[in-house]
């Protein structure tokens, strides 16, 4: 582990929220290698002896999961009209996990799941330009000028800004691959609606450098190399 801020370390190794961790630090309840530290921004390392109210803190490891979302499941932490995809992940502390870029109930494919908010930010924030590749089934043959329009950016209803440049690869008249680097609400469906077409099937097959390689409803942990690939600007 590289160094982390003291408040982050305390959150990661206890059930405290960030505000509660900072309060404890300000009150002098936290010591690092025997010295009381009252600044939450202090950088610490997991090898340091960090004690909160007399108890040594042990950093928990973050978790990074790739899952193949099946149709008819939802990217929510609790069941709603459809069951939550988290029902298919039998590990501890499920409620601490979140999805880095949700899919609609009728969309299938790759989701990345973690309890590391800083890592998921790099995947979802458009400025990091993390590419998401969707296989899209269409109700009508794709228009000849669609790729040009997508590369220039589209105006979507209710949005002030154009969509970021997207890459369209035509597989067949009614099947395309679309690569985008942002994730507005129903973005892919709205992009095709904006050019007069309709999405009839939607499947995410790749995020960044990582391709979906497990069956529907299955999941696996990411490798160290895969985890790092999202923070190396790939
Ligand atoms: N775009 C959509 O319209 N739906 C999804 O589930 C993902 C991207």
PDB file of C-alpha atoms and ligand atoms in Angstrom:
ATOM      1  CA  UNK A   1       0.000   0.000   0.000  1.00  0.00           C
ATOM      2  CA  UNK A   2       1.263   3.468  -0.754  1.00  0.00           C
ATOM      3  CA  UNK A   3       0.597   6.171   1.794  1.00  0.00           C
ATOM      4  CA  UNK A   4      -2.964   7.365   2.425  1.00  0.00           C
ATOM      5  CA  UNK A   5      -4.529  10.217   4.366  1.00  0.00           C
ATOM      6  CA  UNK A   6      -5.114   9.432   8.017  1.00  0.00           C
ATOM      7  CA  UNK A   7      -8.896  10.022   7.815  1.00  0.00           C
ATOM      8  CA  UNK A   8      -9.149   7.596   4.884  1.00  0.00           C
ATOM      9  CA  UNK A   9      -7.165   4.973   6.789  1.00  0.00           C
ATOM     10  CA  UNK A  10      -9.422   5.351   9.843  1.00  0.00           C
ATOM     11  CA  UNK A  11     -12.582   5.010   7.690  1.00  0.00           C
ATOM     12  CA  UNK A  12     -11.141   1.996   5.933  1.00  0.00           C
ATOM     13  CA  UNK A  13     -10.290   0.179   9.145  1.00  0.00           C
ATOM     14  CA  UNK A  14     -13.403   1.030  11.209  1.00  0.00           C
ATOM     15  CA  UNK A  15     -17.116   1.510  10.670  1.00  0.00           C
ATOM     16  CA  UNK A  16     -16.726   5.302  11.082  1.00  0.00           C
ATOM     17  CA  UNK A  17     -17.904   7.755   8.434  1.00  0.00           C
ATOM     18  CA  UNK A  18     -15.431  10.324   7.153  1.00  0.00           C
ATOM     19  CA  UNK A  19     -16.934  13.065   9.372  1.00  0.00           C
ATOM     20  CA  UNK A  20     -16.769  10.790  12.435  1.00  0.00           C
ATOM     21  CA  UNK A  21     -13.176   9.806  11.657  1.00  0.00           C
ATOM     22  CA  UNK A  22     -12.154  13.466  11.350  1.00  0.00           C
ATOM     23  CA  UNK A  23     -13.881  14.281  14.643  1.00  0.00           C
ATOM     24  CA  UNK A  24     -11.955  11.489  16.396  1.00  0.00           C
ATOM     25  CA  UNK A  25      -8.686  12.727  14.887  1.00  0.00           C
ATOM     26  CA  UNK A  26      -9.383  16.327  15.947  1.00  0.00           C
ATOM     27  CA  UNK A  27     -10.148  15.127  19.477  1.00  0.00           C
ATOM     28  CA  UNK A  28      -6.668  13.540  19.671  1.00  0.00           C
ATOM     29  CA  UNK A  29      -8.056   9.981  19.818  1.00  0.00           C
ATOM     30  CA  UNK A  30      -5.704   8.752  17.075  1.00  0.00           C
ATOM     31  CA  UNK A  31      -1.977   8.136  17.402  1.00  0.00           C
ATOM     32  CA  UNK A  32       0.509   7.174  14.725  1.00  0.00           C
ATOM     33  CA  UNK A  33       3.654   5.368  15.934  1.00  0.00           C
ATOM     34  CA  UNK A  34       2.999   6.604  19.474  1.00  0.00           C
ATOM     35  CA  UNK A  35       2.381  10.245  18.594  1.00  0.00           C
ATOM     36  CA  UNK A  36      -1.095  11.822  18.770  1.00  0.00           C
ATOM     37  CA  UNK A  37      -1.982  13.238  15.352  1.00  0.00           C
ATOM     38  CA  UNK A  38      -4.772  15.790  15.037  1.00  0.00           C
ATOM     39  CA  UNK A  39      -4.523  16.575  11.316  1.00  0.00           C
ATOM     40  CA  UNK A  40      -6.705  14.321   9.154  1.00  0.00           C
ATOM     41  CA  UNK A  41      -4.562  15.090   6.082  1.00  0.00           C
ATOM     42  CA  UNK A  42      -1.440  13.456   7.570  1.00  0.00           C
ATOM     43  CA  UNK A  43      -0.126  10.746   5.258  1.00  0.00           C
ATOM     44  CA  UNK A  44       0.235   7.327   6.867  1.00  0.00           C
ATOM     45  CA  UNK A  45       1.332   3.858   5.735  1.00  0.00           C
ATOM     46  CA  UNK A  46      -0.255   0.548   6.690  1.00  0.00           C
ATOM     47  CA  UNK A  47       3.016  -0.463   8.391  1.00  0.00           C
ATOM     48  CA  UNK A  48       2.598   2.447  10.835  1.00  0.00           C
ATOM     49  CA  UNK A  49       1.115   1.597  14.212  1.00  0.00           C
ATOM     50  CA  UNK A  50      -2.158   3.495  14.155  1.00  0.00           C
ATOM     51  CA  UNK A  51      -4.233   3.420  17.324  1.00  0.00           C
ATOM     52  CA  UNK A  52      -7.745   4.727  17.905  1.00  0.00           C
ATOM     53  CA  UNK A  53      -8.881   4.981  21.516  1.00  0.00           C
ATOM     54  CA  UNK A  54      -6.355   2.327  22.560  1.00  0.00           C
ATOM     55  CA  UNK A  55      -7.217  -0.116  19.733  1.00  0.00           C
ATOM     56  CA  UNK A  56      -4.744  -0.883  16.928  1.00  0.00           C
ATOM     57  CA  UNK A  57      -6.339  -0.365  13.517  1.00  0.00           C
ATOM     58  CA  UNK A  58      -5.804  -2.843  10.703  1.00  0.00           C
ATOM     59  CA  UNK A  59      -6.511  -1.636   7.178  1.00  0.00           C
ATOM     60  CA  UNK A  60      -9.076  -3.692   5.301  1.00  0.00           C
ATOM     61  CA  UNK A  61      -8.307  -4.398   1.678  1.00  0.00           C
ATOM     62  CA  UNK A  62     -10.484  -2.848  -0.968  1.00  0.00           C
ATOM     63  CA  UNK A  63     -12.381  -5.246  -3.229  1.00  0.00           C
ATOM     64  CA  UNK A  64     -12.580  -5.048  -7.003  1.00  0.00           C
ATOM     65  CA  UNK A  65     -15.076  -7.257  -8.811  1.00  0.00           C
ATOM     66  CA  UNK A  66     -16.034  -7.830 -12.424  1.00  0.00           C
ATOM     67  CA  UNK A  67     -19.551  -9.136 -12.906  1.00  0.00           C
ATOM     68  CA  UNK A  68     -21.670 -10.152 -15.877  1.00  0.00           C
ATOM     69  CA  UNK A  69     -25.042  -8.533 -15.208  1.00  0.00           C
ATOM     70  CA  UNK A  70     -27.863 -10.784 -16.370  1.00  0.00           C
ATOM     71  CA  UNK A  71     -31.011  -9.340 -17.923  1.00  0.00           C
ATOM     72  CA  UNK A  72     -33.778  -8.602 -15.418  1.00  0.00           C
ATOM     73  CA  UNK A  73     -31.451  -7.700 -12.546  1.00  0.00           C
ATOM     74  CA  UNK A  74     -30.818  -4.180 -11.315  1.00  0.00           C
ATOM     75  CA  UNK A  75     -27.712  -2.246 -10.338  1.00  0.00           C
ATOM     76  CA  UNK A  76     -29.087  -1.248  -6.949  1.00  0.00           C
ATOM     77  CA  UNK A  77     -28.066  -2.352  -3.477  1.00  0.00           C
ATOM     78  CA  UNK A  78     -31.616  -3.544  -2.758  1.00  0.00           C
ATOM     79  CA  UNK A  79     -34.308  -5.367  -4.715  1.00  0.00           C
ATOM     80  CA  UNK A  80     -36.920  -3.205  -6.401  1.00  0.00           C
ATOM     81  CA  UNK A  81     -39.138  -4.337  -9.316  1.00  0.00           C
ATOM     82  CA  UNK A  82     -36.271  -6.671 -10.282  1.00  0.00           C
ATOM     83  CA  UNK A  83     -33.820  -8.422  -7.953  1.00  0.00           C
ATOM     84  CA  UNK A  84     -30.504  -6.716  -7.207  1.00  0.00           C
ATOM     85  CA  UNK A  85     -27.457  -8.222  -8.902  1.00  0.00           C
ATOM     86  CA  UNK A  86     -25.778  -8.160  -5.483  1.00  0.00           C
ATOM     87  CA  UNK A  87     -27.937 -11.195  -4.566  1.00  0.00           C
ATOM     88  CA  UNK A  88     -25.577 -13.219  -6.765  1.00  0.00           C
ATOM     89  CA  UNK A  89     -22.431 -12.153  -4.863  1.00  0.00           C
ATOM     90  CA  UNK A  90     -22.050 -14.146  -1.656  1.00  0.00           C
ATOM     91  CA  UNK A  91     -19.337 -12.207   0.179  1.00  0.00           C
ATOM     92  CA  UNK A  92     -19.194 -10.170   3.403  1.00  0.00           C
ATOM     93  CA  UNK A  93     -20.051  -6.477   3.748  1.00  0.00           C
ATOM     94  CA  UNK A  94     -22.024  -6.322   0.501  1.00  0.00           C
ATOM     95  CA  UNK A  95     -23.637  -3.035   1.551  1.00  0.00           C
ATOM     96  CA  UNK A  96     -20.215  -1.332   1.322  1.00  0.00           C
ATOM     97  CA  UNK A  97     -19.935  -2.129  -2.395  1.00  0.00           C
ATOM     98  CA  UNK A  98     -21.059   0.129  -5.218  1.00  0.00           C
ATOM     99  CA  UNK A  99     -21.116  -0.099  -8.999  1.00  0.00           C
ATOM    100  CA  UNK A 100     -18.777   1.991 -11.141  1.00  0.00           C
ATOM    101  CA  UNK A 101     -21.282   2.873 -13.874  1.00  0.00           C
ATOM    102  CA  UNK A 102     -24.731   1.344 -13.579  1.00  0.00           C
ATOM    103  CA  UNK A 103     -26.622  -0.459 -16.331  1.00  0.00           C
ATOM    104  CA  UNK A 104     -30.384  -0.326 -16.941  1.00  0.00           C
ATOM    105  CA  UNK A 105     -32.499  -3.316 -15.885  1.00  0.00           C
ATOM    106  CA  UNK A 106     -32.785  -4.513 -19.500  1.00  0.00           C
ATOM    107  CA  UNK A 107     -29.073  -3.995 -20.293  1.00  0.00           C
ATOM    108  CA  UNK A 108     -26.680  -6.915 -19.852  1.00  0.00           C
ATOM    109  CA  UNK A 109     -22.928  -7.177 -19.607  1.00  0.00           C
ATOM    110  CA  UNK A 110     -19.973  -5.935 -17.676  1.00  0.00           C
ATOM    111  CA  UNK A 111     -20.187  -4.082 -14.394  1.00  0.00           C
ATOM    112  CA  UNK A 112     -17.309  -3.211 -12.102  1.00  0.00           C
ATOM    113  CA  UNK A 113     -18.056  -3.342  -8.387  1.00  0.00           C
ATOM    114  CA  UNK A 114     -15.901  -2.012  -5.575  1.00  0.00           C
ATOM    115  CA  UNK A 115     -15.733  -0.367  -2.164  1.00  0.00           C
ATOM    116  CA  UNK A 116     -12.955   1.969  -3.331  1.00  0.00           C
ATOM    117  CA  UNK A 117     -14.659   5.247  -4.245  1.00  0.00           C
ATOM    118  CA  UNK A 118     -11.492   6.864  -5.526  1.00  0.00           C
ATOM    119  CA  UNK A 119     -10.935   4.017  -7.994  1.00  0.00           C
ATOM    120  CA  UNK A 120     -14.510   4.037  -9.306  1.00  0.00           C
ATOM    121  CA  UNK A 121     -14.303   7.806  -9.785  1.00  0.00           C
ATOM    122  CA  UNK A 122     -11.546   7.263 -12.379  1.00  0.00           C
ATOM    123  CA  UNK A 123     -13.826   4.894 -14.277  1.00  0.00           C
ATOM    124  CA  UNK A 124     -16.951   7.010 -14.286  1.00  0.00           C
ATOM    125  CA  UNK A 125     -15.736  10.576 -14.534  1.00  0.00           C
ATOM    126  CA  UNK A 126     -15.716  11.663 -18.208  1.00  0.00           C
ATOM    127  CA  UNK A 127     -12.478  13.667 -17.850  1.00  0.00           C
ATOM    128  CA  UNK A 128     -10.567  10.400 -17.274  1.00  0.00           C
ATOM    129  CA  UNK A 129     -11.762   9.191 -20.695  1.00  0.00           C
ATOM    130  CA  UNK A 130     -12.223   5.544 -19.635  1.00  0.00           C
ATOM    131  CA  UNK A 131     -13.755   3.797 -22.651  1.00  0.00           C
ATOM    132  CA  UNK A 132     -16.900   1.679 -22.369  1.00  0.00           C
ATOM    133  CA  UNK A 133     -17.793  -0.544 -25.323  1.00  0.00           C
ATOM    134  CA  UNK A 134     -21.426  -1.480 -25.949  1.00  0.00           C
ATOM    135  CA  UNK A 135     -22.833  -3.988 -28.448  1.00  0.00           C
ATOM    136  CA  UNK A 136     -26.084  -2.468 -29.627  1.00  0.00           C
ATOM    137  CA  UNK A 137     -28.990  -4.091 -31.436  1.00  0.00           C
ATOM    138  CA  UNK A 138     -31.133  -1.633 -33.407  1.00  0.00           C
ATOM    139  CA  UNK A 139     -34.724  -1.650 -34.652  1.00  0.00           C
ATOM    140  CA  UNK A 140     -33.751  -0.037 -37.997  1.00  0.00           C
ATOM    141  CA  UNK A 141     -30.625  -0.233 -40.190  1.00  0.00           C
ATOM    142  CA  UNK A 142     -27.948   2.189 -39.026  1.00  0.00           C
ATOM    143  CA  UNK A 143     -27.805   5.427 -41.054  1.00  0.00           C
ATOM    144  CA  UNK A 144     -24.727   6.049 -43.219  1.00  0.00           C
ATOM    145  CA  UNK A 145     -23.888   9.306 -41.421  1.00  0.00           C
ATOM    146  CA  UNK A 146     -24.304   7.914 -37.871  1.00  0.00           C
ATOM    147  CA  UNK A 147     -20.566   7.415 -37.223  1.00  0.00           C
ATOM    148  CA  UNK A 148     -19.783  11.001 -38.267  1.00  0.00           C
ATOM    149  CA  UNK A 149     -22.576  12.388 -36.093  1.00  0.00           C
ATOM    150  CA  UNK A 150     -21.418  10.353 -33.084  1.00  0.00           C
ATOM    151  CA  UNK A 151     -17.809  11.450 -33.569  1.00  0.00           C
ATOM    152  CA  UNK A 152     -18.850  15.129 -33.570  1.00  0.00           C
ATOM    153  CA  UNK A 153     -21.109  14.786 -30.522  1.00  0.00           C
ATOM    154  CA  UNK A 154     -24.887  14.816 -30.287  1.00  0.00           C
ATOM    155  CA  UNK A 155     -27.341  17.088 -28.592  1.00  0.00           C
ATOM    156  CA  UNK A 156     -29.445  15.012 -26.188  1.00  0.00           C
ATOM    157  CA  UNK A 157     -32.763  16.237 -24.867  1.00  0.00           C
ATOM    158  CA  UNK A 158     -32.354  17.949 -21.504  1.00  0.00           C
ATOM    159  CA  UNK A 159     -28.536  18.273 -21.749  1.00  0.00           C
ATOM    160  CA  UNK A 160     -26.696  21.593 -22.288  1.00  0.00           C
ATOM    161  CA  UNK A 161     -23.546  20.034 -23.693  1.00  0.00           C
ATOM    162  CA  UNK A 162     -23.002  17.774 -26.683  1.00  0.00           C
ATOM    163  CA  UNK A 163     -22.050  14.169 -25.991  1.00  0.00           C
ATOM    164  CA  UNK A 164     -18.290  13.566 -26.035  1.00  0.00           C
ATOM    165  CA  UNK A 165     -16.867  12.103 -29.269  1.00  0.00           C
ATOM    166  CA  UNK A 166     -17.926   8.471 -29.608  1.00  0.00           C
ATOM    167  CA  UNK A 167     -16.731   5.732 -31.952  1.00  0.00           C
ATOM    168  CA  UNK A 168     -19.212   3.648 -33.938  1.00  0.00           C
ATOM    169  CA  UNK A 169     -18.258   0.383 -35.617  1.00  0.00           C
ATOM    170  CA  UNK A 170     -20.890  -1.203 -37.848  1.00  0.00           C
ATOM    171  CA  UNK A 171     -21.076  -4.998 -37.492  1.00  0.00           C
ATOM    172  CA  UNK A 172     -24.204  -5.436 -39.610  1.00  0.00           C
ATOM    173  CA  UNK A 173     -27.068  -3.072 -40.589  1.00  0.00           C
ATOM    174  CA  UNK A 174     -28.812  -3.579 -37.236  1.00  0.00           C
ATOM    175  CA  UNK A 175     -25.839  -4.357 -34.991  1.00  0.00           C
ATOM    176  CA  UNK A 176     -23.084  -1.926 -33.988  1.00  0.00           C
ATOM    177  CA  UNK A 177     -20.340  -1.465 -31.411  1.00  0.00           C
ATOM    178  CA  UNK A 178     -20.353   1.917 -29.707  1.00  0.00           C
ATOM    179  CA  UNK A 179     -17.451   3.225 -27.606  1.00  0.00           C
ATOM    180  CA  UNK A 180     -18.174   6.113 -25.241  1.00  0.00           C
ATOM    181  CA  UNK A 181     -16.260   7.730 -22.391  1.00  0.00           C
ATOM    182  CA  UNK A 182     -19.155   9.072 -20.351  1.00  0.00           C
ATOM    183  CA  UNK A 183     -22.261   7.612 -18.763  1.00  0.00           C
ATOM    184  CA  UNK A 184     -25.212   9.964 -18.767  1.00  0.00           C
ATOM    185  CA  UNK A 185     -28.609   8.530 -17.799  1.00  0.00           C
ATOM    186  CA  UNK A 186     -29.746   6.100 -20.564  1.00  0.00           C
ATOM    187  CA  UNK A 187     -26.966   7.552 -22.695  1.00  0.00           C
ATOM    188  CA  UNK A 188     -26.712   4.924 -25.421  1.00  0.00           C
ATOM    189  CA  UNK A 189     -30.474   4.649 -25.886  1.00  0.00           C
ATOM    190  CA  UNK A 190     -30.761   8.441 -26.062  1.00  0.00           C
ATOM    191  CA  UNK A 191     -27.895   8.718 -28.572  1.00  0.00           C
ATOM    192  CA  UNK A 192     -29.611   6.353 -30.986  1.00  0.00           C
ATOM    193  CA  UNK A 193     -32.975   8.034 -30.390  1.00  0.00           C
ATOM    194  CA  UNK A 194     -31.281  11.336 -31.333  1.00  0.00           C
ATOM    195  CA  UNK A 195     -30.475   9.932 -34.792  1.00  0.00           C
ATOM    196  CA  UNK A 196     -33.944   8.457 -35.280  1.00  0.00           C
ATOM    197  CA  UNK A 197     -33.184   4.842 -34.364  1.00  0.00           C
ATOM    198  CA  UNK A 198     -34.124   2.640 -31.408  1.00  0.00           C
ATOM    199  CA  UNK A 199     -32.039   0.348 -29.225  1.00  0.00           C
ATOM    200  CA  UNK A 200     -33.601  -3.104 -28.924  1.00  0.00           C
ATOM    201  CA  UNK A 201     -30.705  -4.823 -27.129  1.00  0.00           C
ATOM    202  CA  UNK A 202     -27.772  -3.439 -25.199  1.00  0.00           C
ATOM    203  CA  UNK A 203     -24.757  -5.272 -23.824  1.00  0.00           C
ATOM    204  CA  UNK A 204     -21.564  -3.776 -22.340  1.00  0.00           C
ATOM    205  CA  UNK A 205     -18.612  -5.928 -23.304  1.00  0.00           C
ATOM    206  CA  UNK A 206     -15.552  -3.927 -22.303  1.00  0.00           C
ATOM    207  CA  UNK A 207     -14.497  -1.201 -19.848  1.00  0.00           C
ATOM    208  CA  UNK A 208     -11.034   0.290 -20.267  1.00  0.00           C
ATOM    209  CA  UNK A 209      -8.629  -2.553 -21.074  1.00  0.00           C
ATOM    210  CA  UNK A 210     -10.772  -5.250 -19.456  1.00  0.00           C
ATOM    211  CA  UNK A 211     -13.169  -7.421 -21.459  1.00  0.00           C
ATOM    212  CA  UNK A 212     -16.090  -9.374 -20.076  1.00  0.00           C
ATOM    213  CA  UNK A 213     -15.039 -13.015 -19.691  1.00  0.00           C
ATOM    214  CA  UNK A 214     -17.549 -14.608 -17.312  1.00  0.00           C
ATOM    215  CA  UNK A 215     -21.024 -16.002 -17.979  1.00  0.00           C
ATOM    216  CA  UNK A 216     -24.248 -14.118 -17.174  1.00  0.00           C
ATOM    217  CA  UNK A 217     -24.780 -13.927 -13.401  1.00  0.00           C
ATOM    218  CA  UNK A 218     -21.147 -14.893 -12.673  1.00  0.00           C
ATOM    219  CA  UNK A 219     -18.401 -12.726 -11.184  1.00  0.00           C
ATOM    220  CA  UNK A 220     -14.690 -12.780 -10.391  1.00  0.00           C
ATOM    221  CA  UNK A 221     -12.164 -10.562  -8.626  1.00  0.00           C
ATOM    222  CA  UNK A 222     -10.043  -8.346 -10.882  1.00  0.00           C
ATOM    223  CA  UNK A 223      -6.321  -9.068 -11.068  1.00  0.00           C
ATOM    224  CA  UNK A 224      -3.825  -6.535  -9.663  1.00  0.00           C
ATOM    225  CA  UNK A 225      -2.861  -5.577 -13.208  1.00  0.00           C
ATOM    226  CA  UNK A 226      -6.499  -4.975 -14.181  1.00  0.00           C
ATOM    227  CA  UNK A 227      -7.117  -2.869 -11.059  1.00  0.00           C
ATOM    228  CA  UNK A 228      -4.114  -0.667 -11.825  1.00  0.00           C
ATOM    229  CA  UNK A 229      -4.997  -0.325 -15.512  1.00  0.00           C
ATOM    230  CA  UNK A 230      -7.902   1.986 -14.608  1.00  0.00           C
ATOM    231  CA  UNK A 231      -5.705   4.390 -12.679  1.00  0.00           C
ATOM    232  CA  UNK A 232      -2.928   4.466 -15.277  1.00  0.00           C
ATOM    233  CA  UNK A 233      -5.013   6.470 -17.703  1.00  0.00           C
ATOM    234  CA  UNK A 234      -5.807   3.485 -19.974  1.00  0.00           C
TER     235      UNK A 234
HETATM  236  N1  LIG B   1     -26.739   3.480 -21.915  1.00  0.00           N
HETATM  237  C1  LIG B   1     -28.031   3.142 -21.764  1.00  0.00           C
HETATM  238  O1  LIG B   1     -28.913   3.705 -22.402  1.00  0.00           O
HETATM  239  N2  LIG B   1     -28.329   2.162 -20.892  1.00  0.00           N
HETATM  240  C2  LIG B   1     -27.398   1.485 -20.176  1.00  0.00           C
HETATM  241  O2  LIG B   1     -27.735   0.588 -19.420  1.00  0.00           O
HETATM  242  C3  LIG B   1     -26.052   1.846 -20.358  1.00  0.00           C
HETATM  243  C4  LIG B   1     -25.753   2.847 -21.229  1.00  0.00           C
END
